[in-house]
PDB file of C-alpha atoms in Angstrom:
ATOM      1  CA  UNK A   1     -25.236   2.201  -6.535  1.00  0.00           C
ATOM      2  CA  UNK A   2     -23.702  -0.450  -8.815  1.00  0.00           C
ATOM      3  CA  UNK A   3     -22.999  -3.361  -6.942  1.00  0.00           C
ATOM      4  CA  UNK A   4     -19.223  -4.930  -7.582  1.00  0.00           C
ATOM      5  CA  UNK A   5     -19.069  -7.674  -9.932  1.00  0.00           C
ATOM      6  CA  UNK A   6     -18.092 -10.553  -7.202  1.00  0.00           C
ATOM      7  CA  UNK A   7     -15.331 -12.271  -9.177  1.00  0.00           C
ATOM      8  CA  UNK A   8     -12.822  -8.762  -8.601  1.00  0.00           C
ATOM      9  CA  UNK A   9     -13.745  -9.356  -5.072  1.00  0.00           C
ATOM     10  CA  UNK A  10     -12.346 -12.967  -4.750  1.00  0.00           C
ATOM     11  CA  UNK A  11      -9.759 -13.485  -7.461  1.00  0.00           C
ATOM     12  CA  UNK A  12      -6.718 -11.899  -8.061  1.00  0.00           C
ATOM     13  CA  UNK A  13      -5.917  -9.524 -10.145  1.00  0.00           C
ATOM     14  CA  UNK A  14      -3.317  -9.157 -13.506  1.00  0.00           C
ATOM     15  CA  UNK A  15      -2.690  -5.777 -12.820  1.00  0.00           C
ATOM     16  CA  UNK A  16      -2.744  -3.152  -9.736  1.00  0.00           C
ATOM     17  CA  UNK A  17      -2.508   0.665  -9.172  1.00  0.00           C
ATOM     18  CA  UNK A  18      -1.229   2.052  -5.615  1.00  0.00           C
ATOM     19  CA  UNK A  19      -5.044   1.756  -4.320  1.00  0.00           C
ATOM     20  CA  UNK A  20      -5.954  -1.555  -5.471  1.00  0.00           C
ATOM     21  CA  UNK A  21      -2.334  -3.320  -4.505  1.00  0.00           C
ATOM     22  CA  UNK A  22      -3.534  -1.859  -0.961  1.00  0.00           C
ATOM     23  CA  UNK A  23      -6.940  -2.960  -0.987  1.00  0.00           C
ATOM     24  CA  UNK A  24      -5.089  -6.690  -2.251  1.00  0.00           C
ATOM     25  CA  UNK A  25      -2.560  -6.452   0.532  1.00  0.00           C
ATOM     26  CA  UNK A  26      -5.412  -6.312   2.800  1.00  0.00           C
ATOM     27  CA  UNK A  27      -7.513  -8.885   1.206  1.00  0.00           C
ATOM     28  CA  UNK A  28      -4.524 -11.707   0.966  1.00  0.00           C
ATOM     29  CA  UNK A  29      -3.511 -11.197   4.797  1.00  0.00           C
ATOM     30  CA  UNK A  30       0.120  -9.353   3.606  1.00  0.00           C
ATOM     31  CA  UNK A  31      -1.146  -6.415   5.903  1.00  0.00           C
ATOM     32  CA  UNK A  32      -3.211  -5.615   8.280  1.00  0.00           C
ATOM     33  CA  UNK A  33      -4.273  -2.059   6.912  1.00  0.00           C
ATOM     34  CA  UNK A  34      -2.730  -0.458   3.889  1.00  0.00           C
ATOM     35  CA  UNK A  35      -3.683   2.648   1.834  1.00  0.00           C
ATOM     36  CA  UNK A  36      -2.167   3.586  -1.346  1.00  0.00           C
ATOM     37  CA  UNK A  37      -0.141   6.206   0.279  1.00  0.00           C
ATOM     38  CA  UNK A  38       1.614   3.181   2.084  1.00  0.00           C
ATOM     39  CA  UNK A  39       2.042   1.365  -0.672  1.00  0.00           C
ATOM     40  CA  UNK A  40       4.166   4.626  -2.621  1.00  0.00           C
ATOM     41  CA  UNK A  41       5.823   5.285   0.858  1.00  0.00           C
ATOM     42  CA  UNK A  42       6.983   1.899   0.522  1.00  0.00           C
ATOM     43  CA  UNK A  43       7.841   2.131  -3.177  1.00  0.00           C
ATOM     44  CA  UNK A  44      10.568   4.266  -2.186  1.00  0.00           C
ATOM     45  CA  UNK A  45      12.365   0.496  -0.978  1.00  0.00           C
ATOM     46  CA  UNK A  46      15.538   0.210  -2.441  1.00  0.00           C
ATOM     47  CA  UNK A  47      14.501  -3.344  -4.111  1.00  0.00           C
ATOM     48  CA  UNK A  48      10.906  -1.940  -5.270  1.00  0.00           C
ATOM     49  CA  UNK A  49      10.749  -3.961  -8.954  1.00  0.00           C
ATOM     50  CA  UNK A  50       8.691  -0.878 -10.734  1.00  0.00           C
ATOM     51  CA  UNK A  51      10.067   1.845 -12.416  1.00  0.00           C
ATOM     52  CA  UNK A  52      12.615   3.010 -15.061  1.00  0.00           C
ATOM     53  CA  UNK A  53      15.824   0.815 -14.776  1.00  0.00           C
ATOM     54  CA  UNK A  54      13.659  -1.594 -12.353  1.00  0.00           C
ATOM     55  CA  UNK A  55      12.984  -4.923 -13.593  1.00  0.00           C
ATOM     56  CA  UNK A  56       9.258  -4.194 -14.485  1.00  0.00           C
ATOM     57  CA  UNK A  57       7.817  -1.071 -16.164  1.00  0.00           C
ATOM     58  CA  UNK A  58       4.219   0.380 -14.672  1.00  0.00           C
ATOM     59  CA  UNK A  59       2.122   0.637 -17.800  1.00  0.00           C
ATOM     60  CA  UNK A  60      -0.015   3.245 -18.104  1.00  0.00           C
ATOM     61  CA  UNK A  61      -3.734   2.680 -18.211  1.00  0.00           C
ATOM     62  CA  UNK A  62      -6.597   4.717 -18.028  1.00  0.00           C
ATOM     63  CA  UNK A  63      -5.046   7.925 -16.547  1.00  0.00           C
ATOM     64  CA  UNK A  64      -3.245   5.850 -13.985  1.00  0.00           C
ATOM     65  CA  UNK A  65      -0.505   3.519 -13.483  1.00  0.00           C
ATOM     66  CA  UNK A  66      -0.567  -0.006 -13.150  1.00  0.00           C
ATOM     67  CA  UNK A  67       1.917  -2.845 -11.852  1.00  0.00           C
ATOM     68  CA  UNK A  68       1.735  -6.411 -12.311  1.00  0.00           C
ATOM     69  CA  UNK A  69       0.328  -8.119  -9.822  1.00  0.00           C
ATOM     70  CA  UNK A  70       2.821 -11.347  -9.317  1.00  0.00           C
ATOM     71  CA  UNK A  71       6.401  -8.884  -8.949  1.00  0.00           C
ATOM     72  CA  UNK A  72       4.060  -6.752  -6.459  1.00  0.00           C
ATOM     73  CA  UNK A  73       3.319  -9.899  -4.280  1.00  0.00           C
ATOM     74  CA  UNK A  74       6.140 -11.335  -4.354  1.00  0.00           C
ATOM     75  CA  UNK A  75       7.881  -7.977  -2.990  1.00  0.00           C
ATOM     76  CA  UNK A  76       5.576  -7.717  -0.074  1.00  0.00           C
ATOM     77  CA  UNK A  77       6.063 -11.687   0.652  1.00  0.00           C
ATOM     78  CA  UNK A  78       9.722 -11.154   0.456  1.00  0.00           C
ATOM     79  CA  UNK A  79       9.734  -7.478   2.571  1.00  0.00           C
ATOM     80  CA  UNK A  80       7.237  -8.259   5.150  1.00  0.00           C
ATOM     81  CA  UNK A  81       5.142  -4.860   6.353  1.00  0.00           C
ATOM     82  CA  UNK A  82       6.656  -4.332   9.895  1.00  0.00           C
ATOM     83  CA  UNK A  83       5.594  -1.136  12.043  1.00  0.00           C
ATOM     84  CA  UNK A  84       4.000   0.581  14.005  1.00  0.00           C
ATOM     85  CA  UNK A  85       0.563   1.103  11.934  1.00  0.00           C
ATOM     86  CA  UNK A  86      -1.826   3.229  12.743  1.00  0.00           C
ATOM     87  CA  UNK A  87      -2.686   4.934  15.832  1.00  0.00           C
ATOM     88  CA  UNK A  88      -4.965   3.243  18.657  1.00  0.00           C
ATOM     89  CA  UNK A  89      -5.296   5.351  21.037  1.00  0.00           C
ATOM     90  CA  UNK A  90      -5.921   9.118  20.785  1.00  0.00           C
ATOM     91  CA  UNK A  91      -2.999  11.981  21.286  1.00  0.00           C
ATOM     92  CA  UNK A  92      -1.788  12.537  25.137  1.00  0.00           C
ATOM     93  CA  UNK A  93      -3.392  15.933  25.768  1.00  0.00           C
ATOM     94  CA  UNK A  94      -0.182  18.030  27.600  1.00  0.00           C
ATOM     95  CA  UNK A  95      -1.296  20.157  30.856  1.00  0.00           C
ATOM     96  CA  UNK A  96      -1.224  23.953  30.496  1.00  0.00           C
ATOM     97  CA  UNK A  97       1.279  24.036  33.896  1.00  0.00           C
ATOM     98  CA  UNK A  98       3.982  21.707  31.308  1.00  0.00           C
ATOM     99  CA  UNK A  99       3.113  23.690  28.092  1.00  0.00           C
ATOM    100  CA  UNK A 100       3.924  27.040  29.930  1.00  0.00           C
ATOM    101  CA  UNK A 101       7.251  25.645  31.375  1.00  0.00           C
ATOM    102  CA  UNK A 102       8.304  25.025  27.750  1.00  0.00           C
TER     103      UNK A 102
END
């Protein structure tokens, strides 16, 4: 397996996609878990800065789409990720006596 080159591991990046921005999210302390389904839940924000008649564009790249780094910081520093996160503890498993009275 080819190992990562160390510097994309430490230094930030110009660019993102929805997986990376997660995986950077992560990595800076801005969340405590993120996947890039988060990340395009959250792009549905109201101030999100990417997108047509946003202030920045994604530019396609590679059969993806990328965001600049700096605008996608600085949204998560200025919308903090609040929630509930993921689950802890596994579903309550219901009695057959409540399911039947249901």
């Amino acid at each position: 397996m080819k190992q990562p080159d160390p510097r994309t591991l430490e230094d930030i990046p110009p660019v993102v996609t929805f997986a990376t921005g997660a995986d950077l999210l992560v990595r800076l302390g801005l969340a405590k878990n993120m996947t890039r389904e988060g990340v395009r839940r959250l792009s549905k924000h109201p101030d999100w800065p990417f997108g047509l008649d946003r202030p920045h564009p994604y530019w396609p790249l590679a059969n993806a789409e990328v965001m600049e780094t700096e605008p996608f910081l600085d949204f998560f520093r200025k919308h903090p990720i609040v929630g509930r996160g993921p689950d802890k503890k596994p579903g309550r498993r219901r009695s057959r006596a409540s399911s039947k009275q249901q």
